[in-house]
Short mmCIF file of C-alpha atoms and ligand atoms in Angstrom, two decimals:
data_model
loop_
_atom_site.label_atom_id
_atom_site.label_comp_id
_atom_site.label_asym_id
_atom_site.label_seq_id
_atom_site.Cartn_x
_atom_site.Cartn_y
_atom_site.Cartn_z
CA SER A 1075 0.35 0.19 0.04
CA PHE A 1076 0.82 3.74 -0.61
CA ARG A 1077 3.08 5.07 2.41
CA GLN A 1078 2.91 8.54 2.70
CA GLN A 1079 5.93 10.64 3.36
CA ILE A 1080 6.21 12.06 6.97
CA PRO A 1081 7.87 15.32 7.80
CA LYS A 1082 10.91 15.26 9.24
CA GLY A 1083 10.42 15.44 13.28
CA LEU A 1084 6.76 14.24 13.44
CA LYS A 1085 5.62 10.54 14.39
CA ARG A 1086 3.83 8.47 12.02
CA LEU A 1087 0.20 7.32 13.34
CA PRO A 1088 0.57 3.89 15.12
CA GLY A 1089 -2.03 1.35 14.64
CA PRO A 1090 -3.02 -2.24 13.81
CA ARG A 1091 -2.03 -3.70 10.15
CA GLY A 1092 -4.97 -4.56 8.15
CA TYR A 1093 -5.41 -6.75 5.93
CA PRO A 1094 -5.54 -5.88 1.52
CA LEU A 1095 -8.91 -4.95 0.71
CA ILE A 1096 -11.02 -5.03 3.66
CA GLY A 1097 -8.31 -3.30 6.45
CA ASN A 1098 -9.61 -3.80 9.40
CA VAL A 1099 -13.17 -4.47 8.90
CA LEU A 1100 -13.44 -8.02 10.43
CA GLU A 1101 -11.57 -7.05 13.82
CA LEU A 1102 -14.30 -4.16 14.25
CA GLY A 1103 -16.95 -6.21 14.79
CA SER A 1104 -20.37 -5.69 15.30
CA ASN A 1105 -19.14 -3.33 19.12
CA PRO A 1106 -16.57 -1.17 17.12
CA HIS A 1107 -16.84 0.81 20.60
CA LEU A 1108 -15.37 -1.82 22.14
CA THR A 1109 -12.83 -2.92 19.64
CA LEU A 1110 -11.57 0.87 19.13
CA THR A 1111 -11.67 0.96 23.15
CA GLN A 1112 -9.34 -2.18 23.48
CA MET A 1113 -7.03 -1.40 20.40
CA SER A 1114 -6.62 2.57 22.11
CA GLN A 1115 -5.02 0.56 25.09
CA LYS A 1116 -2.50 -0.70 22.76
CA TYR A 1117 -1.79 1.97 20.55
CA GLY A 1118 -2.50 5.27 22.41
CA ASP A 1119 -4.85 7.89 21.91
CA VAL A 1120 -3.92 9.13 18.42
CA MET A 1121 -4.54 5.96 16.07
CA GLN A 1122 -4.82 5.01 12.81
CA ILE A 1123 -6.92 1.67 11.37
CA GLN A 1124 -8.05 1.01 7.83
CA ILE A 1125 -11.68 0.43 6.82
CA GLY A 1126 -11.86 -1.33 3.22
CA THR A 1127 -8.75 0.64 1.43
CA ARG A 1128 -9.62 4.19 3.65
CA PRO A 1129 -7.54 4.94 7.02
CA VAL A 1130 -9.71 6.66 9.57
CA LEU A 1131 -8.19 8.01 12.72
CA VAL A 1132 -9.84 7.04 15.80
CA LEU A 1133 -9.14 9.42 19.04
CA SER A 1134 -9.26 8.83 22.46
CA GLY A 1135 -8.91 10.19 25.51
CA LEU A 1136 -10.44 13.74 27.14
CA ASP A 1137 -7.14 15.35 27.01
CA THR A 1138 -6.40 14.38 23.48
CA ILE A 1139 -9.74 15.05 22.14
CA LYS A 1140 -9.88 18.26 23.48
CA GLN A 1141 -6.90 19.25 22.20
CA ALA A 1142 -8.42 18.50 18.44
CA LEU A 1143 -11.69 19.29 18.71
CA VAL A 1144 -11.29 22.50 20.91
CA LYS A 1145 -7.77 23.91 20.84
CA GLN A 1146 -7.25 22.46 17.03
CA GLY A 1147 -10.72 22.98 16.36
CA GLU A 1148 -10.57 24.18 12.73
CA ASP A 1149 -8.71 21.58 11.55
CA PHE A 1150 -10.55 18.98 12.69
CA MET A 1151 -14.16 20.62 12.09
CA GLY A 1152 -14.80 18.71 8.48
CA ARG A 1153 -17.02 15.92 7.47
CA PRO A 1154 -16.20 13.23 5.28
CA ASP A 1155 -17.45 11.95 1.82
CA LEU A 1156 -19.59 8.58 3.47
CA TYR A 1157 -22.10 7.34 0.97
CA SER A 1158 -24.98 6.85 2.99
CA PHE A 1159 -24.40 11.02 4.55
CA ARG A 1160 -25.40 11.40 0.44
CA TYR A 1161 -28.83 10.33 0.86
CA ILE A 1162 -29.17 12.59 3.94
CA GLY A 1163 -31.30 15.90 3.32
CA ASP A 1164 -30.48 15.14 -0.16
CA GLY A 1165 -26.71 15.82 0.45
CA GLN A 1166 -27.71 19.03 1.79
CA SER A 1167 -27.78 18.45 5.21
CA LEU A 1168 -26.24 20.49 7.83
CA THR A 1169 -25.44 17.82 9.96
CA PHE A 1170 -23.68 15.55 7.70
CA SER A 1171 -22.66 16.98 4.19
CA THR A 1172 -19.34 17.59 3.69
CA ASP A 1173 -19.49 21.13 3.98
CA SER A 1174 -17.64 23.11 6.90
CA GLY A 1175 -17.33 26.51 5.10
CA GLU A 1176 -18.67 30.17 4.91
CA VAL A 1177 -21.64 28.61 3.79
CA TRP A 1178 -22.29 25.54 6.74
CA ARG A 1179 -21.36 28.54 9.43
CA ALA A 1180 -24.32 30.43 8.14
CA ARG A 1181 -26.66 28.16 8.16
CA ARG A 1182 -25.33 26.76 11.61
CA LYS A 1183 -25.91 30.35 13.23
CA LEU A 1184 -29.31 30.43 11.58
CA ALA A 1185 -30.54 26.83 13.39
CA GLN A 1186 -29.24 27.91 16.70
CA ASN A 1187 -30.97 31.35 16.87
CA ALA A 1188 -34.27 29.79 15.86
CA LEU A 1189 -34.49 26.83 17.53
CA LYS A 1190 -33.68 29.31 20.49
CA THR A 1191 -36.27 31.88 19.92
CA PHE A 1192 -38.63 28.47 19.73
CA SER A 1193 -37.64 27.06 22.98
CA VAL A 1194 -35.87 28.77 25.58
CA SER A 1195 -37.00 32.26 25.07
CA PRO A 1196 -39.70 33.69 27.92
CA SER A 1197 -43.38 32.04 25.99
CA PRO A 1198 -45.47 35.00 25.18
CA ASN A 1199 -49.26 34.27 26.24
CA SER A 1200 -48.96 31.53 29.25
CA SER A 1201 -47.16 31.13 32.70
CA SER A 1202 -44.67 28.66 31.19
CA THR A 1203 -41.36 30.03 31.75
CA CYS A 1204 -40.90 29.53 28.20
CA LEU A 1205 -42.04 27.53 24.98
CA LEU A 1206 -40.10 24.37 25.72
CA GLU A 1207 -41.29 24.12 29.40
CA GLU A 1208 -44.70 24.45 28.18
CA HIS A 1209 -44.49 21.99 25.23
CA VAL A 1210 -42.75 19.36 27.56
CA SER A 1211 -45.18 19.57 30.03
CA LYS A 1212 -47.95 19.19 27.94
CA GLU A 1213 -46.57 16.31 26.04
CA ALA A 1214 -45.42 14.61 29.29
CA ASP A 1215 -49.27 15.18 30.39
CA TYR A 1216 -50.42 13.53 27.53
CA LEU A 1217 -48.14 10.59 27.85
CA ILE A 1218 -49.17 9.69 31.33
CA ARG A 1219 -52.38 9.27 30.11
CA LYS A 1220 -51.58 6.99 27.35
CA LEU A 1221 -49.71 5.32 29.93
CA LEU A 1222 -52.13 4.90 32.66
CA GLN A 1223 -55.03 4.24 29.47
CA LEU A 1224 -52.67 1.32 28.85
CA MET A 1225 -52.12 -0.13 32.09
CA GLU A 1226 -55.49 -0.01 32.42
CA GLU A 1227 -56.26 -2.23 28.82
CA LYS A 1228 -53.45 -4.46 28.11
CA LYS A 1229 -51.79 -4.19 31.82
CA ARG A 1230 -48.23 -3.79 30.32
CA PHE A 1231 -46.66 -2.14 27.93
CA ASP A 1232 -43.82 -0.81 25.77
CA PRO A 1233 -42.54 2.61 26.70
CA TYR A 1234 -40.77 3.62 23.53
CA ARG A 1235 -43.37 3.57 20.76
CA TYR A 1236 -45.40 6.22 22.72
CA VAL A 1237 -42.33 8.21 24.21
CA VAL A 1238 -40.98 8.86 20.63
CA VAL A 1239 -44.48 10.02 19.82
CA SER A 1240 -44.17 12.78 22.69
CA VAL A 1241 -40.79 13.81 22.12
CA ALA A 1242 -41.02 13.94 18.07
CA ASN A 1243 -44.23 15.78 19.42
CA VAL A 1244 -42.16 18.77 20.97
CA ILE A 1245 -39.86 18.98 18.45
CA CYS A 1246 -42.92 18.87 15.86
CA ALA A 1247 -43.86 22.23 18.33
CA MET A 1248 -41.28 24.12 17.92
CA CYS A 1249 -40.69 23.41 14.12
CA PHE A 1250 -43.94 23.60 12.74
CA GLY A 1251 -46.76 24.20 15.43
CA ASN A 1252 -48.76 21.22 15.46
CA ARG A 1253 -48.68 17.88 17.48
CA TYR A 1254 -49.67 14.51 16.57
CA ASP A 1255 -51.79 11.96 17.87
CA HIS A 1256 -50.68 8.67 19.51
CA GLY A 1257 -52.23 6.99 16.75
CA ASP A 1258 -51.02 8.95 14.01
CA GLN A 1259 -49.73 6.53 11.01
CA GLU A 1260 -48.01 9.06 9.19
CA LEU A 1261 -45.59 9.88 12.41
CA LEU A 1262 -45.40 6.66 13.48
CA SER A 1263 -44.46 5.42 10.08
CA MET A 1264 -41.35 8.14 10.31
CA VAL A 1265 -40.72 7.90 14.09
CA ASN A 1266 -41.15 4.68 15.26
CA LEU A 1267 -38.21 2.83 13.95
CA ASN A 1268 -36.27 -0.24 14.62
CA ASN A 1269 -32.75 2.09 14.73
CA GLU A 1270 -32.83 1.72 10.62
CA PHE A 1271 -31.31 5.03 10.33
CA GLY A 1272 -28.84 4.23 13.36
CA ASP A 1273 -27.83 1.42 12.00
CA VAL A 1274 -26.88 3.03 8.45
CA ALA A 1275 -25.52 6.00 9.70
CA ALA A 1276 -23.69 4.47 12.49
CA SER A 1277 -19.56 5.03 12.43
CA GLY A 1278 -17.76 2.07 10.61
CA ASN A 1279 -20.63 1.01 8.18
CA PRO A 1280 -18.76 -1.27 5.67
CA ALA A 1281 -21.04 0.15 2.61
CA ASP A 1282 -19.19 3.83 3.99
CA PHE A 1283 -15.96 2.48 3.17
CA ILE A 1284 -15.56 -0.51 0.95
CA PRO A 1285 -17.09 1.12 -2.20
CA VAL A 1286 -18.44 -2.28 -3.77
CA LEU A 1287 -20.31 -3.02 -1.55
CA GLN A 1288 -22.11 0.09 -2.82
CA TYR A 1289 -23.51 -1.63 -6.09
CA LEU A 1290 -24.29 -4.91 -4.21
CA PRO A 1291 -28.39 -5.50 -3.18
CA SER A 1292 -28.71 -4.29 0.57
CA ARG A 1293 -32.05 -4.35 2.41
CA THR A 1294 -30.75 -2.01 4.78
CA MET A 1295 -29.72 0.57 2.36
CA LYS A 1296 -32.67 0.35 0.46
CA ILE A 1297 -35.11 0.74 3.64
CA PHE A 1298 -32.42 3.73 4.50
CA LYS A 1299 -33.05 5.74 1.23
CA ASP A 1300 -36.43 5.16 1.71
CA LEU A 1301 -36.33 6.40 4.79
CA ASN A 1302 -34.76 9.39 3.74
CA LYS A 1303 -37.09 9.99 1.35
CA ARG A 1304 -40.54 9.66 3.28
CA PHE A 1305 -38.73 11.72 5.81
CA ASN A 1306 -37.98 14.70 3.07
CA SER A 1307 -41.47 14.21 1.68
CA PHE A 1308 -43.41 14.57 4.91
CA LEU A 1309 -40.91 17.77 5.25
CA GLN A 1310 -41.73 19.50 2.50
CA LYS A 1311 -45.31 18.89 2.30
CA ILE A 1312 -45.00 21.14 5.94
CA VAL A 1313 -43.15 23.36 3.92
CA LYS A 1314 -44.82 24.14 1.21
CA GLU A 1315 -48.07 24.82 4.10
CA HIS A 1316 -46.22 27.01 5.82
CA TYR A 1317 -45.39 29.20 2.49
CA SER A 1318 -49.23 29.21 1.60
CA SER A 1319 -50.13 30.38 5.00
CA PHE A 1320 -47.10 32.49 5.57
CA ASP A 1321 -47.93 35.83 7.19
CA LYS A 1322 -44.99 37.90 7.84
CA ASP A 1323 -46.22 39.32 11.20
CA ASN A 1324 -47.13 36.85 12.93
CA ILE A 1325 -44.28 34.31 12.82
CA ARG A 1326 -45.51 30.91 14.12
CA ASP A 1327 -42.79 28.48 14.35
CA ILE A 1328 -39.04 27.82 13.53
CA THR A 1329 -40.26 27.46 9.46
CA ASP A 1330 -41.67 30.33 9.68
CA SER A 1331 -38.40 32.26 10.88
CA LEU A 1332 -36.91 30.47 7.91
CA ILE A 1333 -38.65 31.59 5.09
CA GLU A 1334 -39.14 35.33 6.67
CA HIS A 1335 -35.08 34.80 6.58
CA CYS A 1336 -35.41 33.83 2.94
CA GLN A 1337 -37.55 36.61 2.04
CA GLU A 1338 -35.38 39.46 4.35
CA LYS A 1339 -31.67 37.72 3.75
CA LYS A 1340 -31.29 40.08 0.95
CA VAL A 1341 -31.33 42.85 3.43
CA TYR A 1342 -29.14 41.93 6.63
CA GLU A 1343 -27.22 39.31 5.00
CA SER A 1344 -23.38 39.73 4.24
CA ALA A 1345 -22.72 40.47 0.25
CA ASN A 1346 -20.35 37.46 0.46
CA ILE A 1347 -22.09 34.01 1.24
CA GLN A 1348 -25.88 34.18 -0.31
CA LEU A 1349 -27.14 30.84 1.05
CA SER A 1350 -30.12 29.74 -1.35
CA ASP A 1351 -33.73 29.16 -0.43
CA GLN A 1352 -33.34 25.27 -0.08
CA LYS A 1353 -30.25 26.00 1.89
CA ILE A 1354 -32.38 27.89 4.37
CA ILE A 1355 -35.24 25.94 4.69
CA SER A 1356 -33.81 22.37 4.70
CA ILE A 1357 -32.44 23.45 8.25
CA VAL A 1358 -35.90 22.39 9.90
CA ASN A 1359 -34.85 18.91 8.28
CA ASP A 1360 -31.60 18.96 10.24
CA LEU A 1361 -33.59 19.95 13.19
CA PHE A 1362 -36.29 18.16 13.30
CA GLY A 1363 -34.21 14.77 12.59
CA ALA A 1364 -31.17 15.63 15.48
CA GLY A 1365 -34.50 16.39 17.23
CA PHE A 1366 -36.31 13.36 18.43
CA ASP A 1367 -34.21 10.23 17.80
CA THR A 1368 -31.64 11.71 20.57
CA VAL A 1369 -33.85 12.77 23.42
CA THR A 1370 -36.46 9.45 22.87
CA THR A 1371 -33.31 7.56 23.20
CA ALA A 1372 -31.84 9.20 26.44
CA LEU A 1373 -35.51 8.75 27.78
CA SER A 1374 -35.95 5.58 26.62
CA TRP A 1375 -32.84 4.21 28.04
CA SER A 1376 -33.23 6.36 31.80
CA LEU A 1377 -36.62 4.02 31.92
CA MET A 1378 -34.20 0.96 31.44
CA TYR A 1379 -32.10 2.17 34.43
CA LEU A 1380 -35.10 3.29 36.41
CA VAL A 1381 -36.53 -0.62 36.43
CA THR A 1382 -33.50 -2.03 36.40
CA TYR A 1383 -32.43 0.20 39.83
CA PRO A 1384 -35.81 0.21 41.63
CA GLU A 1385 -33.45 1.72 44.92
CA ILE A 1386 -32.44 4.29 42.80
CA GLN A 1387 -35.88 5.18 41.64
CA LYS A 1388 -36.86 5.43 45.10
CA LYS A 1389 -34.37 8.03 45.81
CA ILE A 1390 -35.81 10.02 42.62
CA HIS A 1391 -39.09 9.59 44.28
CA GLU A 1392 -37.83 11.01 47.49
CA GLU A 1393 -36.05 13.70 46.23
CA LEU A 1394 -39.47 14.78 44.01
CA ASP A 1395 -41.74 14.56 46.97
CA GLN A 1396 -39.06 16.57 49.61
CA MET A 1397 -38.42 19.09 47.13
CA ILE A 1398 -41.25 19.64 44.72
CA GLY A 1399 -44.34 18.07 46.84
CA ARG A 1400 -47.20 17.16 44.98
CA GLU A 1401 -49.10 20.23 44.89
CA ARG A 1402 -47.31 21.41 41.58
CA ARG A 1403 -45.80 20.13 38.68
CA PRO A 1404 -42.13 20.09 37.98
CA ARG A 1405 -40.62 23.47 36.58
CA LEU A 1406 -37.33 23.72 34.22
CA SER A 1407 -36.12 26.00 37.06
CA ASP A 1408 -36.17 23.15 39.63
CA ARG A 1409 -33.40 21.81 38.12
CA PRO A 1410 -30.84 23.05 41.10
CA LEU A 1411 -33.25 22.03 43.44
CA LEU A 1412 -32.86 18.09 42.23
CA PRO A 1413 -29.20 16.73 42.30
CA TYR A 1414 -29.84 13.19 42.97
CA THR A 1415 -32.14 13.29 39.39
CA GLU A 1416 -29.52 15.02 37.67
CA ALA A 1417 -26.63 12.58 38.46
CA PHE A 1418 -29.14 9.60 37.83
CA ILE A 1419 -29.55 11.55 34.01
CA LEU A 1420 -25.60 11.81 33.95
CA GLU A 1421 -24.80 8.63 34.84
CA MET A 1422 -27.29 7.71 32.15
CA PHE A 1423 -25.75 9.36 29.36
CA ARG A 1424 -22.10 8.18 31.15
CA HIS A 1425 -22.79 5.00 31.19
CA SER A 1426 -25.02 3.87 27.98
CA SER A 1427 -23.23 6.42 26.10
CA PHE A 1428 -25.75 5.87 23.51
CA LEU A 1429 -24.34 7.88 21.34
CA PRO A 1430 -20.65 5.80 21.15
CA PHE A 1431 -19.08 8.23 18.14
CA THR A 1432 -20.02 11.55 17.58
CA ILE A 1433 -20.60 11.97 13.96
CA PRO A 1434 -17.60 11.55 12.00
CA HIS A 1435 -15.33 14.31 11.10
CA CYS A 1436 -12.68 14.96 9.23
CA THR A 1437 -9.15 17.16 9.25
CA THR A 1438 -9.68 20.21 6.96
CA LYS A 1439 -5.34 20.34 6.68
CA ASP A 1440 -2.70 18.60 6.99
CA THR A 1441 -1.70 18.88 11.21
CA VAL A 1442 -0.04 17.70 14.10
CA LEU A 1443 -1.57 15.67 17.24
CA ASN A 1444 0.57 14.31 20.19
CA GLY A 1445 3.46 14.82 17.70
CA TYR A 1446 2.14 12.38 14.88
CA PHE A 1447 1.32 13.91 11.57
CA ILE A 1448 -2.44 13.43 10.31
CA PRO A 1449 -2.69 14.36 6.47
CA LYS A 1450 -5.64 16.90 5.07
CA ASP A 1451 -9.35 15.18 4.34
CA LEU A 1452 -8.54 11.51 6.85
CA CYS A 1453 -11.77 10.33 8.33
CA VAL A 1454 -12.04 10.91 12.01
CA PHE A 1455 -13.61 8.94 14.52
CA VAL A 1456 -14.08 10.29 18.13
CA ASN A 1457 -14.69 7.69 20.88
CA GLN A 1458 -17.26 9.21 23.35
CA TRP A 1459 -17.57 5.65 24.67
CA GLN A 1460 -14.07 5.24 25.83
CA VAL A 1461 -14.11 8.38 27.32
CA ASN A 1462 -17.04 7.35 29.09
CA HIS A 1463 -15.69 3.99 30.46
CA ASP A 1464 -11.89 5.65 30.84
CA GLU A 1465 -10.78 3.77 34.10
CA LYS A 1466 -8.37 6.53 34.56
CA LEU A 1467 -11.11 9.43 34.59
CA TRP A 1468 -13.99 6.90 36.50
CA LYS A 1469 -13.55 4.03 39.70
CA ASP A 1470 -15.73 1.20 38.17
CA PRO A 1471 -17.06 2.42 35.18
CA SER A 1472 -18.86 -0.30 34.16
CA THR A 1473 -21.21 0.59 37.43
CA PHE A 1474 -23.93 2.40 37.05
CA ASN A 1475 -24.04 4.87 40.27
CA PRO A 1476 -25.37 8.52 40.10
CA GLU A 1477 -23.53 9.37 43.25
CA ARG A 1478 -20.49 9.69 41.57
CA PHE A 1479 -21.46 12.98 40.50
CA LEU A 1480 -22.32 13.96 44.11
CA SER A 1481 -20.74 16.05 46.12
CA ALA A 1482 -19.89 14.79 49.90
CA GLU A 1483 -22.98 15.72 51.32
CA GLY A 1484 -25.01 14.68 48.22
CA THR A 1485 -26.42 18.49 47.65
CA GLU A 1486 -25.00 19.64 44.90
CA VAL A 1487 -23.34 18.13 41.35
CA ASN A 1488 -19.94 18.15 41.31
CA ARG A 1489 -18.82 20.00 38.15
CA ALA A 1490 -15.63 18.72 37.37
CA GLU A 1491 -17.26 15.23 37.60
CA SER A 1492 -19.92 15.81 35.20
CA GLU A 1493 -17.81 18.19 32.54
CA LYS A 1494 -15.72 14.20 31.85
CA VAL A 1495 -18.95 13.56 30.37
CA MET A 1496 -18.81 13.46 26.95
CA MET A 1497 -21.76 12.81 25.03
CA PHE A 1498 -22.58 16.03 22.80
CA GLY A 1499 -19.54 16.26 20.85
CA LEU A 1500 -16.69 19.48 21.40
CA GLY A 1501 -15.82 22.03 19.58
CA LYS A 1502 -17.13 23.94 16.52
CA ARG A 1503 -19.13 20.64 15.54
CA LYS A 1504 -20.63 20.29 19.01
CA CYS A 1505 -24.52 19.82 19.00
CA ILE A 1506 -26.16 23.00 18.70
CA GLY A 1507 -29.14 21.64 21.17
CA GLU A 1508 -27.59 20.42 24.25
CA SER A 1509 -29.75 22.35 26.33
CA ILE A 1510 -32.62 21.99 24.90
CA GLY A 1511 -31.50 18.23 24.91
CA ARG A 1512 -30.95 17.98 28.72
CA TRP A 1513 -33.68 20.47 29.56
CA GLU A 1514 -36.08 18.03 28.02
CA VAL A 1515 -34.99 14.83 29.88
CA PHE A 1516 -35.30 16.56 32.82
CA LEU A 1517 -38.76 18.03 32.45
CA PHE A 1518 -40.22 15.00 31.06
CA LEU A 1519 -38.27 12.64 33.27
CA THR A 1520 -39.67 14.61 36.82
CA THR A 1521 -43.25 15.04 35.20
CA LEU A 1522 -43.40 11.33 34.82
CA LEU A 1523 -41.29 10.39 38.01
CA GLN A 1524 -43.63 12.86 39.71
CA GLN A 1525 -46.31 10.94 39.31
CA LEU A 1526 -45.77 7.29 38.17
CA GLU A 1527 -43.74 4.27 39.52
CA PHE A 1528 -42.46 2.18 37.09
CA SER A 1529 -41.66 -1.53 36.75
CA ILE A 1530 -41.30 -4.73 35.17
CA CYS A 1531 -43.80 -7.89 34.91
CA ASP A 1532 -42.99 -10.39 37.48
CA GLY A 1533 -40.51 -12.66 35.96
CA GLU A 1534 -39.14 -10.59 32.82
CA LYS A 1535 -36.23 -8.57 32.90
CA ALA A 1536 -35.02 -5.16 31.39
CA ASP A 1537 -32.37 -6.12 29.08
CA ILE A 1538 -30.15 -3.07 28.88
CA THR A 1539 -27.45 -4.29 26.43
CA PRO A 1540 -27.05 -1.35 24.06
CA GLN A 1541 -26.95 -3.01 20.08
CA TYR A 1542 -24.32 -0.48 17.92
CA GLY A 1543 -25.44 2.54 16.25
CA LEU A 1544 -25.03 5.72 15.59
CA THR A 1545 -27.33 6.26 18.81
CA MET A 1546 -27.07 2.85 20.35
CA LYS A 1547 -30.78 1.06 21.40
CA HIS A 1548 -31.96 -1.43 24.09
CA LYS A 1549 -34.00 -4.02 22.89
CA ARG A 1550 -36.97 -3.08 23.07
CA CYS A 1551 -39.32 -4.47 26.42
CA GLU A 1552 -42.58 -4.87 26.52
CA HIS A 1553 -43.21 -5.74 29.99
CA PHE A 1554 -42.78 -2.31 31.11
CA GLN A 1555 -46.23 -1.45 34.42
CA ILE A 1556 -46.98 1.67 35.92
CA LYS A 1557 -48.23 2.42 38.96
CA PRO A 1558 -49.57 5.63 40.09
CA ARG A 1559 -48.05 7.54 42.93
CA PHE A 1560 -51.40 9.17 44.00
CA GLU A 1561 -54.68 10.31 42.81
CA VAL A 1562 -53.58 13.03 40.29
CA LYS A 1563 -56.22 16.00 41.26
CA SER A 1564 -58.28 17.00 38.27
CA SER A 1565 -56.46 20.37 36.44
CA GLY A 1566 -60.42 21.00 35.49
C1 HEM B 845 -24.72 17.55 16.35
C2 HEM B 845 -25.81 14.34 20.93
C3 HEM B 845 -30.29 16.85 20.92
C4 HEM B 845 -29.02 19.08 16.83
C5 HEM B 845 -24.93 16.12 17.49
C6 HEM B 845 -23.73 15.47 17.68
C7 HEM B 845 -23.76 14.47 19.14
C8 HEM B 845 -24.87 15.25 19.56
C9 HEM B 845 -22.24 13.65 20.18
C10 HEM B 845 -22.05 15.39 17.30
C11 HEM B 845 -21.40 16.02 17.68
C12 HEM B 845 -19.72 16.21 16.80
O1 HEM B 845 -19.96 15.49 15.27
O2 HEM B 845 -19.00 16.34 16.98
C13 HEM B 845 -26.94 15.14 21.37
C14 HEM B 845 -27.65 14.38 22.11
C15 HEM B 845 -28.91 14.58 22.18
C16 HEM B 845 -28.63 15.73 21.31
C17 HEM B 845 -26.87 13.09 23.01
C18 HEM B 845 -30.00 14.72 23.07
C19 HEM B 845 -29.74 14.16 24.21
C20 HEM B 845 -30.32 17.22 19.64
C21 HEM B 845 -31.38 18.30 19.54
C22 HEM B 845 -30.92 18.68 18.62
C23 HEM B 845 -29.81 18.51 18.24
C24 HEM B 845 -32.95 18.30 20.68
C25 HEM B 845 -31.49 20.23 17.74
C26 HEM B 845 -33.51 20.67 18.22
C27 HEM B 845 -27.98 18.91 16.64
C28 HEM B 845 -27.27 19.29 15.25
C29 HEM B 845 -25.94 18.40 15.19
C30 HEM B 845 -26.13 17.99 16.24
C31 HEM B 845 -28.28 20.18 14.34
C32 HEM B 845 -24.67 19.08 13.93
C33 HEM B 845 -24.32 19.80 14.18
C34 HEM B 845 -23.36 20.30 12.80
O3 HEM B 845 -22.52 19.10 12.54
O4 HEM B 845 -22.41 21.14 12.80
N1 HEM B 845 -25.50 15.88 18.47
N2 HEM B 845 -27.66 15.59 20.62
N3 HEM B 845 -29.26 17.55 19.27
N4 HEM B 845 -27.46 18.17 17.32
FE1 HEM B 845 -27.38 17.40 18.55
#
């Protein structure tokens, strides 16, 4: 194979030898986050593997990852040109497309502003702190009612399929100003998937690296393409409706605000970057897509841990009873009052590490990291799972223990500990929905747990083994049960 010249004084990237044509694909196996964690113990925080004929840089270790993504952020902020990514959002995705230049920057800023306006900004006409609180409170209420009804009728249920609709409704409300019923088939077919998206978009999907596989018929790839097509036309229809009822004096949601931007961009956009209308409007695809799967997965893992560790659930119940009581509902502003609950959420993120890698990055120029020469256009995997299970950072990393995040007195969350959890990426490509995601998980969870106790039917067990993907899921569990914790007062 071609051996590149290394500039004088720099080291060549270490890593395992690969087979011709397939490289290290076989060693990667079905849990690449685990095998790459093991390999990093042998080769170090900066190593190179070969997937198919393509070299991939794998980064581990919190300090090394911070050095790359934050201190040398510009060098590592690209996205690789991967076969599967071309099918996401017609190849125009803010998140997955190869663009990381001025156009990407302008779109990212637009996305951040629109998201902020319709989530954490004060709510104009209600008693809620902000729109996000209003949406989540309402959806959590619907969810509780739905789950109680299921208990009555079926005595057990799989929470995932109901949680996903509730979470999708929150992002729908922000993006499109509407919600869907739990039985809505159009929405269900889009959101209630068995990780068909996550299997293909996962880091290390061989079809992204071994070109010949792109020409072989693949069921998963077909589902993936269909799914993206369906997703885009679903959103296109909603956008069309927004255009026809658009009123610049009444901006209803994120889609409206993006349309408004299209119409006014000539007025306030610098002349050197002109975004096409399509590149502006399709931002809503990225927000919707990123906004429901991640938060649903977080909540679903939370429920799995709660039923696996009933004594931990009991402690959250006690904290809620003590700090909030039963007379009023939890609010976003209660977060500092509930350190144990906060610690539980952090431990859920850390232990599950359900986004084992960030979305793949790519170098934008030749660079150097820890003394190693790293060429331009190299695909980069960032191993978040490794950081969250690093024995150098965590005591007994495989144990689920929320208390690891609490101060000695248990009255507050230890900031230094909580900042070691890596779940949203870092630096220029860091998740733009991080605070919204964290707030949503907090408010859904506290609202559910104030009123309900979760358990698994006698004789059944919840299996918390993650299944590899872009977002790792657990096996669906149909044996959930709930018990109301007290008579809920009618809200009138
Ligand atoms: C990117 C995690 C919720 C919007 C990302 C990345 C991660 C992540 C790991 C990739 C970072 C990288 O490539 O280095 C999460 C988690 C969430 C969550 C764990 C919830 C618990 C959300 C929400 C939204 C959102 C609610 C929006 C409504 C985005 C966008 C990107 C992104 C647009 C792409 C940024 C870019 O490429 O410049 N997220 N996310 N995320 N996230 Fe999130």
